[in-house]
Coordinates of C-alpha atoms in Angstrom, one line a residue:
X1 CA -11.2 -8.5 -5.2
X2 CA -15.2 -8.7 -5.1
X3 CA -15.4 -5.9 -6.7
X4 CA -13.7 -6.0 -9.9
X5 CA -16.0 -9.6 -10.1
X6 CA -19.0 -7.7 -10.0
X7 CA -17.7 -5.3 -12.8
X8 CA -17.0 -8.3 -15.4
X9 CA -20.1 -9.9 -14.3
X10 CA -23.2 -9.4 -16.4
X11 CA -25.5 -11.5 -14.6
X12 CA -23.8 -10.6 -11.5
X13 CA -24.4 -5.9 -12.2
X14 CA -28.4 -7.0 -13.3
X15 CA -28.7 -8.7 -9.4
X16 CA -27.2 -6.2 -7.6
X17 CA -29.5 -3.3 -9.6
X18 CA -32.5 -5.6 -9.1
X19 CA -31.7 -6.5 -5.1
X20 CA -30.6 -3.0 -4.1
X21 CA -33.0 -0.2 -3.9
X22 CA -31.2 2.0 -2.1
X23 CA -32.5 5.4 -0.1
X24 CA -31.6 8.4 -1.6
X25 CA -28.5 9.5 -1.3
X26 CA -27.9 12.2 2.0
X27 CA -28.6 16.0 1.1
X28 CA -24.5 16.2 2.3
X29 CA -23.1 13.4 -0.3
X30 CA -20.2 15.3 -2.2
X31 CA -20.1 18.2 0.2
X32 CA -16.6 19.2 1.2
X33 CA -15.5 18.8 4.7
X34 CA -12.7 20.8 6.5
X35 CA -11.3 21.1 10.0
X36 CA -8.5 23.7 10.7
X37 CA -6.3 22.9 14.1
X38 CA -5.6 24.5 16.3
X39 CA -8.7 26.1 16.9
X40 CA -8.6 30.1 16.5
X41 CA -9.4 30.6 19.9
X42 CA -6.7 28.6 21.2
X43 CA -4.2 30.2 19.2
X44 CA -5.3 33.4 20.1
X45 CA -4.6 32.5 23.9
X46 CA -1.5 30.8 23.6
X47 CA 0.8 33.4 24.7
X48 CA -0.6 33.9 27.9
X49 CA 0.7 30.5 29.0
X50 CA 3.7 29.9 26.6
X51 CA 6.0 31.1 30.1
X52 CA 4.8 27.9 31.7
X53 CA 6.4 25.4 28.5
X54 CA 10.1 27.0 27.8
X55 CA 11.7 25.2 25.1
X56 CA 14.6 23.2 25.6
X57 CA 17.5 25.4 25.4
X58 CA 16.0 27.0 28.5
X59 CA 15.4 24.3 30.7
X60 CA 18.5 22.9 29.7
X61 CA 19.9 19.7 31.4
X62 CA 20.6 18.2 28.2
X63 CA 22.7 15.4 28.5
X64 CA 25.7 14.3 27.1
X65 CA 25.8 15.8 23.2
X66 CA 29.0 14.7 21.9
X67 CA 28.7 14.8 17.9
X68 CA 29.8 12.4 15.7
X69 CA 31.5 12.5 12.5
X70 CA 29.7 12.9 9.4
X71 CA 28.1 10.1 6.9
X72 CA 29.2 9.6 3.6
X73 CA 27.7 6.9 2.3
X74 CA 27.2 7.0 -1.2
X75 CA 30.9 7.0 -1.3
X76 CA 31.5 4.3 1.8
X77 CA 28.4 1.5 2.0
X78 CA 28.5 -1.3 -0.4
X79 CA 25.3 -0.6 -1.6
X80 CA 22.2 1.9 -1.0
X81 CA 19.0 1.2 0.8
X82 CA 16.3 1.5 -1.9
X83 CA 13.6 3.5 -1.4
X84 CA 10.1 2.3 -0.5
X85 CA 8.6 4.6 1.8
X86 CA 4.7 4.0 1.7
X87 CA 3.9 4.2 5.3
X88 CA 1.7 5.1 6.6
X89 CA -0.2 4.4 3.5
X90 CA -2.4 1.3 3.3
X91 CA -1.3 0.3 -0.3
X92 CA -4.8 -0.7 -2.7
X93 CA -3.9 -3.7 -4.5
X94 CA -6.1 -5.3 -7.7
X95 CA -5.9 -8.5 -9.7
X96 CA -4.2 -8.8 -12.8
X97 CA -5.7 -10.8 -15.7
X98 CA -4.1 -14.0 -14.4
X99 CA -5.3 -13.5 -10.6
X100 CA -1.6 -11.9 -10.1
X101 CA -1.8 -8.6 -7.4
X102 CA -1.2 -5.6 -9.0
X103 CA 0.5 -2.5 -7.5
X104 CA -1.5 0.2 -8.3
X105 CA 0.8 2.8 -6.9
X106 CA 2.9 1.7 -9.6
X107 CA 0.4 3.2 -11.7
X108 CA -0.3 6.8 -10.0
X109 CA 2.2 8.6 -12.8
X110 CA 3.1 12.2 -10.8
X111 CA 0.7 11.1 -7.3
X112 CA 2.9 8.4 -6.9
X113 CA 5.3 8.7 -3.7
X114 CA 9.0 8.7 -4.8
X115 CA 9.9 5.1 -5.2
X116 CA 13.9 3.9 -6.2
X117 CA 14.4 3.5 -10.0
X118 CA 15.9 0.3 -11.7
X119 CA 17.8 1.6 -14.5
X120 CA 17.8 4.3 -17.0
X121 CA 19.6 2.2 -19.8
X122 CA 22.7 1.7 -17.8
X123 CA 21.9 -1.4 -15.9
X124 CA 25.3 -1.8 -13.5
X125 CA 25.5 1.8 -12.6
X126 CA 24.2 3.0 -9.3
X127 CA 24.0 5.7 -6.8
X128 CA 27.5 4.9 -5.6
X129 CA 30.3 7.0 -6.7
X130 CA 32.1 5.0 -8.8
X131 CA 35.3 3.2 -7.5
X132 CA 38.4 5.3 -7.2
X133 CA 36.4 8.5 -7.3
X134 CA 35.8 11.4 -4.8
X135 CA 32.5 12.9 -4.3
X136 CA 33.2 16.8 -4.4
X137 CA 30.1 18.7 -4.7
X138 CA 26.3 17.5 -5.0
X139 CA 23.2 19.7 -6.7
X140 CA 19.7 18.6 -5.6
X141 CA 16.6 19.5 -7.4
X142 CA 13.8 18.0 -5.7
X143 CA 10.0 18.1 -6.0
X144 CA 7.6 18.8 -3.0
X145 CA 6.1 16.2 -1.1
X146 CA 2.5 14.5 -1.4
X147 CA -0.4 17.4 -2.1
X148 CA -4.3 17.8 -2.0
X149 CA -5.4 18.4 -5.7
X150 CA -4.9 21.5 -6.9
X151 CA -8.0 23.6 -7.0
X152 CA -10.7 23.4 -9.2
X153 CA -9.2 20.4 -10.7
X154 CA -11.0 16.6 -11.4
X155 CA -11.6 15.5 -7.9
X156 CA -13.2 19.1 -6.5
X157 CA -15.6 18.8 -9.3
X158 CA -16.8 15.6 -9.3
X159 CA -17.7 15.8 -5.4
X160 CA -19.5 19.2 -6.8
X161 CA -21.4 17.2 -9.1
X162 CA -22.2 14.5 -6.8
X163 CA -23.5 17.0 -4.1
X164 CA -25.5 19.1 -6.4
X165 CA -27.2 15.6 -7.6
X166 CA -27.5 14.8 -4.1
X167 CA -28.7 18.3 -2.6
X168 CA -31.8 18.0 -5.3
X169 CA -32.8 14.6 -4.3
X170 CA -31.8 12.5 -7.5
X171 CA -28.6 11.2 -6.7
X172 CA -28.5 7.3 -6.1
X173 CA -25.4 5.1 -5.6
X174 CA -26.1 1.7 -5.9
X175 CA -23.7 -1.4 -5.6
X176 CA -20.0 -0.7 -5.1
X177 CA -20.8 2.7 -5.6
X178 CA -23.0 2.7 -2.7
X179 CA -20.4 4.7 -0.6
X180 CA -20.9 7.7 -2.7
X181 CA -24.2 8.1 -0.6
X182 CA -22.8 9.7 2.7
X183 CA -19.4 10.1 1.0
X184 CA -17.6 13.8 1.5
X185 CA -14.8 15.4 -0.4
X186 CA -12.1 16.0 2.6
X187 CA -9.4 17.4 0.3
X188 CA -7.9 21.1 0.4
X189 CA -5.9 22.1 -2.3
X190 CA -2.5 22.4 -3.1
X191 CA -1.5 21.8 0.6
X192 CA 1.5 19.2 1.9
X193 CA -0.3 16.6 3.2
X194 CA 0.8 14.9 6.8
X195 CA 2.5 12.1 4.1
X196 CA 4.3 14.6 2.3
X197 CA 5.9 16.3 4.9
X198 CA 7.3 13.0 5.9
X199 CA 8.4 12.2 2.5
X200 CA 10.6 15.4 2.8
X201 CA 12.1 14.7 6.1
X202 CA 12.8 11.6 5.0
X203 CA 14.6 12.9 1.9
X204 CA 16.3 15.7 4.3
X205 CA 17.7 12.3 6.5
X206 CA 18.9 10.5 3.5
X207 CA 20.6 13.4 1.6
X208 CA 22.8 13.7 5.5
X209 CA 23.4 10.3 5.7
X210 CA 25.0 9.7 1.8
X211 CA 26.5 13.3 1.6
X212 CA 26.8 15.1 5.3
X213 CA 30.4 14.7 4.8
X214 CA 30.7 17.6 2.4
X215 CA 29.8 19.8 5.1
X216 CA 32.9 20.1 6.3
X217 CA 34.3 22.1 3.0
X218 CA 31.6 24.9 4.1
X219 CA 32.7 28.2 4.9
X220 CA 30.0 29.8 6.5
X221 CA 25.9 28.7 6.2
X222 CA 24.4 26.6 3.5
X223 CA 21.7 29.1 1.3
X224 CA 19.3 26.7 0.1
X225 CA 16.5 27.8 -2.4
X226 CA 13.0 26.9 -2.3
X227 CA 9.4 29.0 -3.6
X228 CA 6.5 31.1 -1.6
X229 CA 3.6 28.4 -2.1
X230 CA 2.6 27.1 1.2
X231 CA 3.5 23.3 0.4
X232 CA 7.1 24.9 -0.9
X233 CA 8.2 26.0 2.0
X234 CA 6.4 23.5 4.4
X235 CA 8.8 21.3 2.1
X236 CA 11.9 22.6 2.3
X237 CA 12.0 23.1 6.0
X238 CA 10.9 19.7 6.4
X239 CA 13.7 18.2 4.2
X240 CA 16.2 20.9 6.2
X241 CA 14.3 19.7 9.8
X242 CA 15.7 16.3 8.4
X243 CA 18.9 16.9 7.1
X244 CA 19.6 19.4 10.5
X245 CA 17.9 17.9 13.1
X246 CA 14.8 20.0 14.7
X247 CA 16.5 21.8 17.2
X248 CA 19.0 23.4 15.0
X249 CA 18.0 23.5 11.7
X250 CA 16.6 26.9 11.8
X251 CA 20.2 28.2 13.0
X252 CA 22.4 25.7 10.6
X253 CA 21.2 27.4 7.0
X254 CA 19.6 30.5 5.4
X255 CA 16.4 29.6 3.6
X256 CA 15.6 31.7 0.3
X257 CA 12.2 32.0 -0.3
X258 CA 11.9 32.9 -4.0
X259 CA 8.1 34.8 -5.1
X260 CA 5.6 32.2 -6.9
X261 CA 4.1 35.0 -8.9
X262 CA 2.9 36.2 -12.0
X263 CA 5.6 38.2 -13.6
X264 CA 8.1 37.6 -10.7
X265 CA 11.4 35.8 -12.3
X266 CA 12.2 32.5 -10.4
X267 CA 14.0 29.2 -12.4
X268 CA 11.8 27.3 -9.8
X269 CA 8.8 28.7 -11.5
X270 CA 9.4 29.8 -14.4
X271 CA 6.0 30.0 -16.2
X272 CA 5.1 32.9 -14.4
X273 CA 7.4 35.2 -17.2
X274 CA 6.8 32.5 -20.1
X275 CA 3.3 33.2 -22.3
X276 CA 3.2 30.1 -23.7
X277 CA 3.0 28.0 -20.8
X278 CA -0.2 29.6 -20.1
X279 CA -2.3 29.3 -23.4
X280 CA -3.2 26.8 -26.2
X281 CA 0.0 25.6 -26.4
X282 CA 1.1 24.5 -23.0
X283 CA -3.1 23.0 -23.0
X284 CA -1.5 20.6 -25.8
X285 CA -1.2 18.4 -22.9
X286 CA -4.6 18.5 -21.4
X287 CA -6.3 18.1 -25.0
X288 CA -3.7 14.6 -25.5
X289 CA -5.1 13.3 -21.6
X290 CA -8.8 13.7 -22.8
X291 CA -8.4 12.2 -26.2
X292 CA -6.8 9.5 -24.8
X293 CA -9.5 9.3 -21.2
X294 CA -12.2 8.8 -24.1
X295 CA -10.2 5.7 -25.2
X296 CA -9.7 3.7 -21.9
X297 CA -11.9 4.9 -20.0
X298 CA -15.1 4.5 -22.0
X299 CA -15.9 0.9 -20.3
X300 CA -15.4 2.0 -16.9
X301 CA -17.9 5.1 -17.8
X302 CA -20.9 2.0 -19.1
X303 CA -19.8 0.0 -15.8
X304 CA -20.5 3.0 -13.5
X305 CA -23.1 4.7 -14.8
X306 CA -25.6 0.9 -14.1
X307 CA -25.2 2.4 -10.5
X308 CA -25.6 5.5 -10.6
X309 CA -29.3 5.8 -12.0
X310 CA -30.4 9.3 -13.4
X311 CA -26.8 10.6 -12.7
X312 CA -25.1 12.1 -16.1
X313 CA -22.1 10.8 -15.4
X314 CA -19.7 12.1 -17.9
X315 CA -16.3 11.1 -18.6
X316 CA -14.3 13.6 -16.4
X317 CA -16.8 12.6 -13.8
X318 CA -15.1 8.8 -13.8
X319 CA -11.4 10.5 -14.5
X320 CA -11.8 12.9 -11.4
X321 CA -12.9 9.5 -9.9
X322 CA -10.0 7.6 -10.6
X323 CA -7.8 10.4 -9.5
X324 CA -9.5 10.3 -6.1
X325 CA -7.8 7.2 -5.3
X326 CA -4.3 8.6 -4.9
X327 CA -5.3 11.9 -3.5
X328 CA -7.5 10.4 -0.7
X329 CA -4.7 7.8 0.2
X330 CA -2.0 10.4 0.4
X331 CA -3.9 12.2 2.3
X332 CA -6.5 10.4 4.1
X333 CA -4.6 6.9 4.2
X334 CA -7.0 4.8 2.2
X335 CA -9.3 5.5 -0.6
X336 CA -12.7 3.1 -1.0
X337 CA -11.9 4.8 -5.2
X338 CA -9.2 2.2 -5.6
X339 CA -10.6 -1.0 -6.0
X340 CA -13.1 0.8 -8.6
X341 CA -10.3 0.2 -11.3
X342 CA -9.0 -2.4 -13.3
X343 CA -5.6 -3.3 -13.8
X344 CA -5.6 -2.0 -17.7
X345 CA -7.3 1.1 -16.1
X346 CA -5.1 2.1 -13.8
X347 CA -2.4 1.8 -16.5
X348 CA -4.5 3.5 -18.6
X349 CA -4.3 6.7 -15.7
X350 CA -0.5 6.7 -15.5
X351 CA -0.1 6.9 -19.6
X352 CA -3.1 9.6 -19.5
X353 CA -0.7 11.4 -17.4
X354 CA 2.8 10.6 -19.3
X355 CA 0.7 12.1 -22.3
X356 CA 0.1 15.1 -20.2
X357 CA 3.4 15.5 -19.3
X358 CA 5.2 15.0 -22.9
X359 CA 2.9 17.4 -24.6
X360 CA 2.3 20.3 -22.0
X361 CA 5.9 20.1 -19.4
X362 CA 7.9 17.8 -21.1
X363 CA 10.3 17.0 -24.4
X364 CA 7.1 17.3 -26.6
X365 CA 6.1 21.4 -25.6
X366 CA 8.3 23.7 -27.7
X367 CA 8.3 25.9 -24.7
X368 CA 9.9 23.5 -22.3
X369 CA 13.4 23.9 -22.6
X370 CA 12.9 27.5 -22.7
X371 CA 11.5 27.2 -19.2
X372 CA 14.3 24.7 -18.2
X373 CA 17.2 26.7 -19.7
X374 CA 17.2 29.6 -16.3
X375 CA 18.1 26.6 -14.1
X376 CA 20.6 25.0 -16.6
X377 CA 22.5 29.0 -16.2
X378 CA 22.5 29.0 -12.8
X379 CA 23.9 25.4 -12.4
X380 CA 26.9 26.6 -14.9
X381 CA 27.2 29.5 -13.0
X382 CA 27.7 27.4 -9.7
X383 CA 29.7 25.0 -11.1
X384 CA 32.2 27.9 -12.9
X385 CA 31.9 30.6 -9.9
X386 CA 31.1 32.6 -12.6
X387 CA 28.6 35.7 -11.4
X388 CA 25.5 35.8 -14.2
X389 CA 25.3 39.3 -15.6
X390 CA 22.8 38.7 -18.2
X391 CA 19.0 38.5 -17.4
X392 CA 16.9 37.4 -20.8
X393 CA 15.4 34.1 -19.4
X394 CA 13.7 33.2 -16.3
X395 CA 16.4 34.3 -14.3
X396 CA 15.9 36.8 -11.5
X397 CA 18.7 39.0 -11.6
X398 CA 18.2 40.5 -7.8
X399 CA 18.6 37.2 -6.4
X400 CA 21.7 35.8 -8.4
X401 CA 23.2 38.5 -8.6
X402 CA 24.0 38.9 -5.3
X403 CA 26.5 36.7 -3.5
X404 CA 24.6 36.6 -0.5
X405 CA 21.4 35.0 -2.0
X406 CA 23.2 33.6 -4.4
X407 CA 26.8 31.9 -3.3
X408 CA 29.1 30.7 -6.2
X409 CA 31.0 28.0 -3.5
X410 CA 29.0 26.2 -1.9
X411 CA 29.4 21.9 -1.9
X412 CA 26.0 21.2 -1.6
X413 CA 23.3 23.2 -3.2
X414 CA 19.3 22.4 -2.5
X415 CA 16.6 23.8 -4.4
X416 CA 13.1 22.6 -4.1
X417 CA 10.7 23.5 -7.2
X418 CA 7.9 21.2 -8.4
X419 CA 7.5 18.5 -10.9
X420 CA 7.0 20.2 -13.8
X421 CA 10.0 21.8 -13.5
X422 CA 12.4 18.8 -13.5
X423 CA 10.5 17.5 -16.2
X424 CA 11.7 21.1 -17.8
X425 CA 14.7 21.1 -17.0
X426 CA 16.1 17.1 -18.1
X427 CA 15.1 17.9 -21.9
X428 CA 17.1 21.4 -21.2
X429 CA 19.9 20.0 -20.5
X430 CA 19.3 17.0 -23.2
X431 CA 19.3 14.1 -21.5
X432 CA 17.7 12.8 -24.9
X433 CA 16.9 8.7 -23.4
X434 CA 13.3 10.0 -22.0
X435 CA 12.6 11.0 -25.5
X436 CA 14.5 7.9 -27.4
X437 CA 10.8 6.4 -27.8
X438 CA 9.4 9.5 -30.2
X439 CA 6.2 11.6 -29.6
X440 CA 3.8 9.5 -27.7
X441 CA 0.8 8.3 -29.4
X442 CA -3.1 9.2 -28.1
X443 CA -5.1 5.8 -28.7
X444 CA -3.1 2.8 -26.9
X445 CA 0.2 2.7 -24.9
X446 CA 3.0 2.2 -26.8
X447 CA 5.9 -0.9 -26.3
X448 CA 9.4 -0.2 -25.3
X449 CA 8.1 3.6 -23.9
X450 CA 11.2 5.3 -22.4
X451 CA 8.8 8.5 -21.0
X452 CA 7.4 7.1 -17.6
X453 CA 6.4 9.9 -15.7
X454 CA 6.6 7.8 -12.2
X455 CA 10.2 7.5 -12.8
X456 CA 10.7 11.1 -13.5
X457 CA 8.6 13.5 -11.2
X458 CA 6.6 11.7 -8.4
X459 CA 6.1 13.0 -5.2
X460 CA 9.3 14.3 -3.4
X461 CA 11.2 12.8 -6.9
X462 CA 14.8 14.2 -7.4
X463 CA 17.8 15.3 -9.9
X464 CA 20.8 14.7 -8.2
X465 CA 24.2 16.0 -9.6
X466 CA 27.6 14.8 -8.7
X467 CA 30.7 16.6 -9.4
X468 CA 33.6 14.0 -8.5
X469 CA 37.4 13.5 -8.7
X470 CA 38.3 10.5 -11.1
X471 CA 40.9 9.8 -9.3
X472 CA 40.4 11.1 -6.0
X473 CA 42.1 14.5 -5.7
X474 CA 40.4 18.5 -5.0
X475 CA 39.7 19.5 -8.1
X476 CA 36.8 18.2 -9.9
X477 CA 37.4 16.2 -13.1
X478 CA 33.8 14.2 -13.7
X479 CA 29.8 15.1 -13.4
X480 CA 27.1 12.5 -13.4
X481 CA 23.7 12.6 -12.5
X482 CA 21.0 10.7 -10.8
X483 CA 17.1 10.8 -11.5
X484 CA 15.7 9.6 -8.3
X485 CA 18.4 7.3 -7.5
X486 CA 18.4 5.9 -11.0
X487 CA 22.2 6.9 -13.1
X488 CA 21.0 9.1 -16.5
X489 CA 23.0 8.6 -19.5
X490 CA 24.3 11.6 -20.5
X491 CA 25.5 10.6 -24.3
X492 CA 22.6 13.3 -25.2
X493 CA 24.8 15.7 -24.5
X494 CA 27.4 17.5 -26.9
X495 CA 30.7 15.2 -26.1
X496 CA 30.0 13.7 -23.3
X497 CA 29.1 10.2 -25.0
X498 CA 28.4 6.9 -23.9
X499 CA 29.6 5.9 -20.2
X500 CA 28.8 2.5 -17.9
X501 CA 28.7 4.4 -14.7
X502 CA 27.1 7.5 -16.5
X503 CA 30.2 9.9 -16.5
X504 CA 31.2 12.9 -18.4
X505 CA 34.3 14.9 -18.2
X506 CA 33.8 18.0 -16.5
X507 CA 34.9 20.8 -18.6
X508 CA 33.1 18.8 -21.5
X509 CA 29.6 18.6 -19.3
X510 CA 30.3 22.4 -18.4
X511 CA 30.8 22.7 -22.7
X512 CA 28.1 21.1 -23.5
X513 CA 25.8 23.1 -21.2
X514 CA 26.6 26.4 -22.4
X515 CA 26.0 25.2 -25.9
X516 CA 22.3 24.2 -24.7
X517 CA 22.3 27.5 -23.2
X518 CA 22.8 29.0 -27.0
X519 CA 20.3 26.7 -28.8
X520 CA 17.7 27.7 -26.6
X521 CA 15.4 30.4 -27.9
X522 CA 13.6 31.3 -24.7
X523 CA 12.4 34.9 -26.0
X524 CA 10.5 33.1 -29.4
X525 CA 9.7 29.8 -27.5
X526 CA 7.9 31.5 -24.8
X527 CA 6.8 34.6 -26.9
X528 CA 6.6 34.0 -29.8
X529 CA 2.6 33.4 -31.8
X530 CA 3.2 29.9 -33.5
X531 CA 0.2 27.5 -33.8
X532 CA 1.0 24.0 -33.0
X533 CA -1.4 20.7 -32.8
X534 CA -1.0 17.4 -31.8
X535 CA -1.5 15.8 -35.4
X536 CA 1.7 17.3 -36.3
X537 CA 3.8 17.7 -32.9
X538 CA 6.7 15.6 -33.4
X539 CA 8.7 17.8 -31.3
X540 CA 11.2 15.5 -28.9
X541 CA 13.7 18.2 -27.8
X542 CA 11.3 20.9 -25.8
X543 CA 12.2 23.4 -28.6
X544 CA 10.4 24.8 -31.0
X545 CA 11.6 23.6 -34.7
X546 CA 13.7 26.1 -36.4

């Protein structure tokens, strides 16, 4: 709390500059730290001795193992155990204007761990199935767990700036800042951090326990779909590890492991075979995040820089700052960046990134849907049994075309992608209330703002689909589906209208996807040379205007 005193303080700043006079920073201040275990060497002489540590199935002497029957209970409890998994997190909390603590993980946008959602405009629906219906089939799309930055990005080049001060003797931190003096940058990249592999066991634990019954309607082994990045994978074993159990998950599924690539098709990343999201227009985004970090956080820039004498510090300096604090906590556990923030600031991060995310991977990009629309096919194709022949999106034709990669029958289907890709896929599929609020504006936050990034994609976020009975019965007559665990209205979609619990007929859902399927130019949104700017992007649909 001191510290955001000492920012408002005038008099305060001048006697901290005056008392301190701080040694030079250390020649390693901003240098990047790593530690890889197990050692090399130990690795390398592991299988001389592995004979001496069988594994369990040869020592045996297991005990009693009696199973029990499966959980249901999204369709049995009376209610669902929100979600509020910080551990082991310590949690940085600020002041508000009226002395009120803040949550700034509120504020972390897309860093923020997977936290349950109120309400997406249909305030007594929840993740229950709705009485007198019969959970028949689920669809999971979820996001990877926590990450280190990605590389080259905000963070990695402020530490680069700080050491280069540092290694030529004229880098000083002074007051709260003082930290930056032996300070090191101890993020990777990209990698699933020790949180976010328990974010996805966690998830794996809790998609058993509300839908482990539907295993029983399996005919042979789940195939469950996931990417080649390192944290992709490391995900979806740990969310199978979860919903398996260690000791058997690697025998209970068959993991697909679709190519990350440039010019490999895969609906899980499907900018790889889409131009424009990969030039000036998907960087509509990034230029919408910096004209709006040169709005709020221009006084944070002035209340730095007193404490950092002779150090140009720029604004992407203070935004790869800010962004430190919830990369080092998922990460590292705590970040000393936190309590650098105020309140309006840290709000100001999480609308800098919902601007990011409308313009560049969300209902704002005309090439959105058009990277959304591959996932949308295969999810008809699933729910129809209907084999895909055609192959003009993102689609990769080897992989569903084949029923062995691809099955058309199973009851629960997993696929594990990354944020931008959900945030693809819901304006693909129309679920117009994100958009309801318009085109988000660059230069203050605007009232009533329905596109909130933290309730769409954080970490280990998920789109849940369930196909039920209404009433109970076999054959599926109603779809719904969940964004995290909040109930999406689905009266975006052709006939499916207005519903309390969130409902739409089945063959009408099924409808109203193919139609998406036919609006959606993906060969001109992705291809195609338009020009488009932010002054005149009133695009709310993902789709280029036509």
């Amino acid at each position: 709390m001191l510290l955001l005193f000492a920012f408002v303080s005038a008099g305060l700043a001048n006697q901290v500059n005056s008392a301190a006079v701080s040694a030079k920073a250390s020649s390693f201040a901003g240098s990047t730290s790593t530690f890889q275990f197990p050692p090399a060497d130990v690795t390398a002489t592991a299988s001389l001795i592995d004979s001496l540590f069988p594994d369990a199935s040869e020592v045996g002497f297991a005990g009693p193992t009696p199973t029990g029957d499966e959980a249901e209970s999204v369709a049995t409890a009376p209610a669902m155990a929100p979600v509020k998994g910080y551990f082991p997190l310590v949690r940085p909390e600020t002041s508000d204007n009226k002395g009120e603590l803040f949550d700034v993980v509120n504020s972390w946008a897309n860093l923020s761990p997977m936290q349950s959602v109120k309400s997406f405009g249909l305030d007594n629906a929840t993740e229950q199935i709705p009485e007198g219906c019969k959970i028949n089939q689920v669809f999971l799309l979820h996001r990877h767990g926590a990450r280190y930055p990605t590389d080259g990005s905000g963070p990695a080049a402020f530490a680069a700036d700080v050491h280069s001060a540092a290694g030529n003797g004229t880098f000083v931190a002074t007051g709260p800042l003082e930290f930056l003096n032996t300070w090191t940058y101890k993020l990777g990249a990209e990698l699933l951090t020790p949180f976010g592999r328990e974010q996805l066991f966690n998830l794996g634990v809790g998609f058993r326990v509300k839908y482990g019954d539907l295993l029983k309607n399996f005919t042979g082994l789940p195939v469950w779909r996931t990417t080649s990045e390192a944290r992709m994978v490391d995900s979806a074993l740990h969310f199978a590890a979860g919903f398996f159990g260690v000791q058997s998950y690697q025998s209970s599924y068959h993991q697909l492991i679709e190519i990350e690539e440039e010019e490999f098709n895969s609906t899980l990343a499907p900018w790889n075979v889409c131009p424009n999201a990969n030039n000036d227009i998907w960087a509509l985004g990034d230029d919408a995040t910096d004209a709006w970090n040169n709005v709020y956080l221009a006084d944070a820039q002035k209340r730095f820089a007193q404490y950092l004498p002779g150090f140009n510090l720029t604004i992407q300096d203070v935004a790869g700052m800010q962004a430190l604090c919830p990369y080092e906590t998922v990460a590292l556990g705590f970040s000393a960046f936190c309590d650098l923030f105020t309140e309006e600031e840290w709000k100001g991060f999480a609308y800098g990134v919902d601007l990011n995310f409308w313009y560049g991977d969300g209902p704002g990009n005309p090439a959105v849907s058009a990277q959304g629309i591959g996932w949308v096919q295969e999810l008809v194709s699933r729910l129809t049994q209907t084999r895909l022949t055609t192959f003009d999106t993102t689609l990769n034709g080897t992989i569903v075309g084949n029923n062995a990669t691809f099955p058309l029958d199973q009851p629960i289907y997993v696929d594990a992608s990354h944020d931008t890709v959900i945030s693809a896929v819901l304006p693909a599929m129309n679920f117009s209330f994100l958009a309801a609020g318009g085109p988000l504006p660059l230069d203050h936050i605007p009232e009533n703002q329905t596109y909130i990034v933290q309730k769409i994609s954080p970490f280990a976020s998920r789109l849940v689909g369930q196909v039920l009975s209404c009433p109970a019965s076999d054959t599926p007559t109603h779809i719904r589906w969940l964004l995290n665990d909040g109930v999406l209205p689905q009266s975006g979609i052709q006939g499916c209208g207005y519903d309390p619990n969130g409902l739409c007929e089945f063959d009408t859902f099924v409808a109203g996807m193919k139609q998406r399927i036919e609006e959606v130019d993906f060969v001109f949104d992705c291809y195609a040379n338009y020009s488009l700017s932010l002054d005149n992007d009133t695009i709310t649909n993902g789709q280029y205007p036509q």
